[in-house]
Every structure is written in C-alpha cells, then in structure tokens.
Amino acid sequence: MKTQNLKIYFLTALTIGFYSCNSNEDSTKEASIAEVHDQIVNVTHHDGRPFSTGKTTNSLTGKYVANPGGGVMMQAFYWDVPAGGTWWDTVSTKVTEWSNAGIGSIWLPPASKAQNGAFSMGYDPTDYFDFGDFNQNGSTETRFGSKTELVSLITKAHTENMQVYADIVINHNSGGASESNPFTGTNTWTNFTGVASGKFPRTYADFYKNSFGNNDEGAFGGFPDLCHAAPNVQDWLWKRADGVGKYYKNTMKFDGWRFDYVKGFGTWVVKDWNANVGGFSVGELWDSNVNTLEWWANNANSSVFDFACYYKMNDAFDGNNLNLLNDDMMWKRNPYKAVTFVTNHDTDEIWTKELAYAYILTHEGYPTIFYRDYEEWLNKTKLNNLIWIHNQKATGTTSILYTDNDEYIARRNGYNGNPGLVVYINNSDTWQERWIQTNWTNAQIKDFTGNSTWFPTTQGDKWVKIQCPPKGYSVWSINM
C-alpha cells in the first residue's frame, strides 16, 4: 500500500435571532423570519457598482436559524491536533461554552478513516464510512476518536442549538490497493473494493484517466483523482440514499459541508450535491480574485470562503494601509455567500488579529473564528464581546464613512428597529477622534467594547464625535 502524507490547503450559516431594539421603545422585540430586507446602500465601488445587498434575516423560531449571511462559526480544529483519539471528546467539552458565547455552528475536520489512520488529519480519505469503528489503515479509531464519540459530539452540539459542518474531501482518495490500469498502462493505487465498511467500492474506472477523460480541473499531491462524471462516483457521493452525502446528513446528522479543494472539480459537483443532499455548504476556493470567488459561488450555488477579504485584511492591517478596506471583497458582492475568516488550519498570515476580528465580526458575511485564536492565542473575553456585538448589533447594509492609512470607520445601517452600529478601527499608536454621521438623531450612544468611556449624544443632524484607542477598535450604538 502506498504511503503518502498530506497537508492540504485550507466553512454557513446560522443566523442569530437578533434582538431588535428601537430607539423609541423600552422593550426588545424580535422580527419575523419572513421579514427580509434587501437594500442597496449609497456607497459604491471604484467602478460605480453597488456596494452590498445587505440582507438581514431575523427569527422568532429559535436562537439560531440556518441561513447563509449571519451567525458565527467556529473552526473546531487546527492542523495536527493531538493524536490519540481524544479530539471529539475535547470539542464536546467546549460546545456549551461556545453556544453560550453566541457561536452557532462548528466546522469539524474530515471525520472518516484516511490512509494514515490514527495519525491522519483526514485529508487523505480511504473509507468514507469508517468513522473510527473498523480496524483498517493501522487503527480502529481515527486521529479524532471513535464513531460513538463523534455521534455524541454532534448530538451535544444540536442540544446546544448549534449546527455541525463536515469537512468533505471528494477531489482525491488515498490508501487504495495496487491494480493494473488499462488507461495508464501501469499499476495504480486505485482499488478501493476492499474498504472495511463495504461501501463506495471503486476501481481505476472511477479515477482519471478513464473512459470519461484524461483529467478534470485539478489533481492534488499525486493522489488518485476521483472522476465525478463516473456514475458510480455520483451515486455513492450524493445520489444514493445510503451514499456519503445523505448518510452523513440523515444518519450522522451533519448539517452542512465544507468542500475541500474545490479547484479540483467542476462547480456542477457542489451544485448537484446541494440539490440532492441539502444543508449549508461552503467551498475552499483559494483565490484572492473576487470575480473568481463570485463566479464559483453562483455556479456552485454555495457559499465560498472570502479569500479576497482575507488578503485585503492582511495587507491593510499588517501593511498599515486601511484604505485597502475600500477594495472589493466577496462579502460586498453577496454577504449571503461569503464566509469571512482571519486564519485557519492552513494559513496564518495576519498578525494584527484583534483588528481583523473586529472587522469581520462587525461587517456583513458569515464570520469564522479559529479554534486556537479563541482558546489559546487571543483574549477570549474580547472575542466574546465582539461575538455579542455581531449577534446583537451588526444588522443592515454597510456604509464606509472614513478611511486613511491608519483609520477605518464604517456604519451598519440597522434593520427593522435594530439601530445597527458604527465601528472605528485605529491602527495608529495614538488615540484618534472623528466626527461622523450616524443614523441616529439626538440619541446618546456608547462604545459597546468598553474601550472608550465616552457617552456622546448625536446632534439633530445625526453627527457626533467618537474616539478609538491606539492599535484598537471601538463599536458605537444607541445606549439602551
């Protein structure tokens, strides 16, 4: 059996039931989920296109409602989490705290048995139906634990009203037996008829090269490249009632999908999966070109990770040029299909992380928090405060009010009685102050981060002076 090691390139959404606060009312109220606002703000791109659709959905039905464009996701792993089959139990101990903090979903690593068995992070899949209950590839449990422990984790997350997303690797496989391949004239490691689960048996006919062609959009790392045009592959991945997608959703109770390395196969694959299986989906299309991201999301009928936003934040915050935040990003094209992030298991380039989290947790899109940032590296109290602000105040469309190299000020325009907010990010070494125009007349406001102790009152023309600490941020809204 061929041995290969894989570290692959680098998750939506759950809309928080926003509590909508009207400045003329003392009580809070929640809007109906049927009331959806779709507004174009007056800010435009450099070429004159509208800035954002700015949809916001509110719910009466529960704490979280699945709907791309809202909520907060936790990437519940990092590269090389501790081996030994304890990770599912570790995450289980966290989900109640995460839910209480306002996190609505968790993205788990690939859950099935891979070639490197108990040492694999799952991105070299062998048997999609072995969740740690078959003795193959050198172990019974996966790196993360047993099937029983995984089911327990998913059940507990659902009890906490959180959704669970599976990392799905369907571009390539690893760990097959050698067989004579008439399409290559050589032996290839493409015989998966002996997988322990007995499900999704496959041979060279299911991999490129084959009768359907020489190759698809992209192979990865020398692994056998699955051919999604092959009927057997389609049936077992997303069409059969007992196939991968429907088994994961209906039996294992996963709520959605993070599709790995979507550059390796056509957009039609994810679109067909979503049409047949359902659930939330987000694709890992590692590309900073927002046109490419938008094209993929529209054609795949899926959310996509906002790498355009990621790279702009890296250049803006670490390069001391916040003017770059005026540039185009996926969340500005369609916040309902944009999953924003500061770091993940594959890439960790942004050093000014607190400012980056202040940005994604106050702006449109579906923000993702990285496990190690939350649990180990950053100030959890500050992150919890930003999560609360996101869930309670970050509503409506976005207007950028001011930018220069060191300062960035934007306004969320609110929705359905919720007043929205103004976020002020300051990357300089000194306190800064600015007069800005709000949507609030004669209203006392405050900084909900507590970084400023000011309680200014907006003027009759809605203008007010706000401040921001050095290398920090403040988030302003009506004091109620």
XYZ file of N, CA, C and O in Angstrom, residues 62 84 86 97-98 102 125 188 191 196 216 246 273 300 329 341 347 406 415 467 469 474 479:
92
model
N -36.119 30.416 17.110
C -35.102 29.842 17.969
C -33.870 30.706 18.027
O -33.782 31.742 17.389
N -4.374 10.375 19.221
C -4.751 9.531 20.351
C -6.238 9.340 20.507
O -6.696 8.734 21.485
N -8.735 11.586 21.032
C -9.401 12.346 22.096
C -10.075 13.633 21.604
O -10.710 14.330 22.401
N -19.976 26.138 26.271
C -19.384 27.466 26.432
C -19.478 28.256 25.133
O -19.815 29.442 25.134
N -19.185 27.607 24.012
C -19.251 28.295 22.721
C -20.674 28.754 22.417
O -20.894 29.875 21.960
N -22.455 32.640 21.961
C -23.143 33.095 20.761
C -22.636 32.485 19.472
O -22.990 32.946 18.384
N -8.474 10.629 2.321
C -9.540 9.685 2.672
C -9.426 8.343 1.961
O -9.100 8.267 0.781
N -1.811 1.289 -10.712
C -2.163 2.500 -9.958
C -2.805 2.091 -8.638
O -3.388 1.006 -8.514
N -7.548 0.736 -6.270
C -8.505 -0.314 -5.936
C -8.990 -0.141 -4.499
O -8.268 -0.427 -3.546
N -13.192 -1.470 4.523
C -13.793 -2.277 5.591
C -15.292 -2.083 5.716
O -16.020 -3.010 6.087
N -9.615 16.057 -14.760
C -10.607 17.116 -14.549
C -9.883 18.414 -14.222
O -8.749 18.633 -14.657
N -25.980 11.736 1.874
C -27.236 11.512 2.588
C -27.023 10.725 3.873
O -27.750 10.927 4.858
N -24.616 18.170 -5.614
C -24.625 17.682 -4.219
C -25.664 18.469 -3.413
O -26.492 17.876 -2.713
N -21.844 27.201 -8.275
C -21.936 26.050 -7.375
C -23.162 26.127 -6.475
O -23.479 25.158 -5.780
N -14.505 42.879 -2.144
C -14.418 41.608 -1.435
C -15.704 40.836 -1.706
O -16.702 41.399 -2.119
N -12.969 35.071 7.387
C -12.102 34.410 8.368
C -10.821 35.217 8.526
O -10.432 35.995 7.655
N -3.479 28.544 6.795
C -2.825 29.834 6.577
C -3.042 30.740 7.786
O -4.156 30.862 8.286
N -4.308 54.748 8.587
C -4.381 54.241 9.957
C -5.793 54.057 10.487
O -5.981 53.371 11.490
N -31.621 47.451 10.925
C -32.731 46.810 10.224
C -33.875 46.541 11.182
O -33.675 46.050 12.294
N -14.357 58.281 19.377
C -12.916 58.090 19.536
C -12.577 56.615 19.485
O -13.453 55.742 19.601
N -9.127 53.833 20.605
C -7.801 53.702 21.233
C -6.737 53.295 20.226
O -7.045 52.791 19.140
N -13.311 50.535 18.485
C -14.486 50.844 19.290
C -15.712 50.589 18.430
O -15.651 50.697 17.204
N -27.298 53.835 23.280
C -27.178 53.369 24.662
C -28.533 52.971 25.175
O -29.359 53.808 25.510
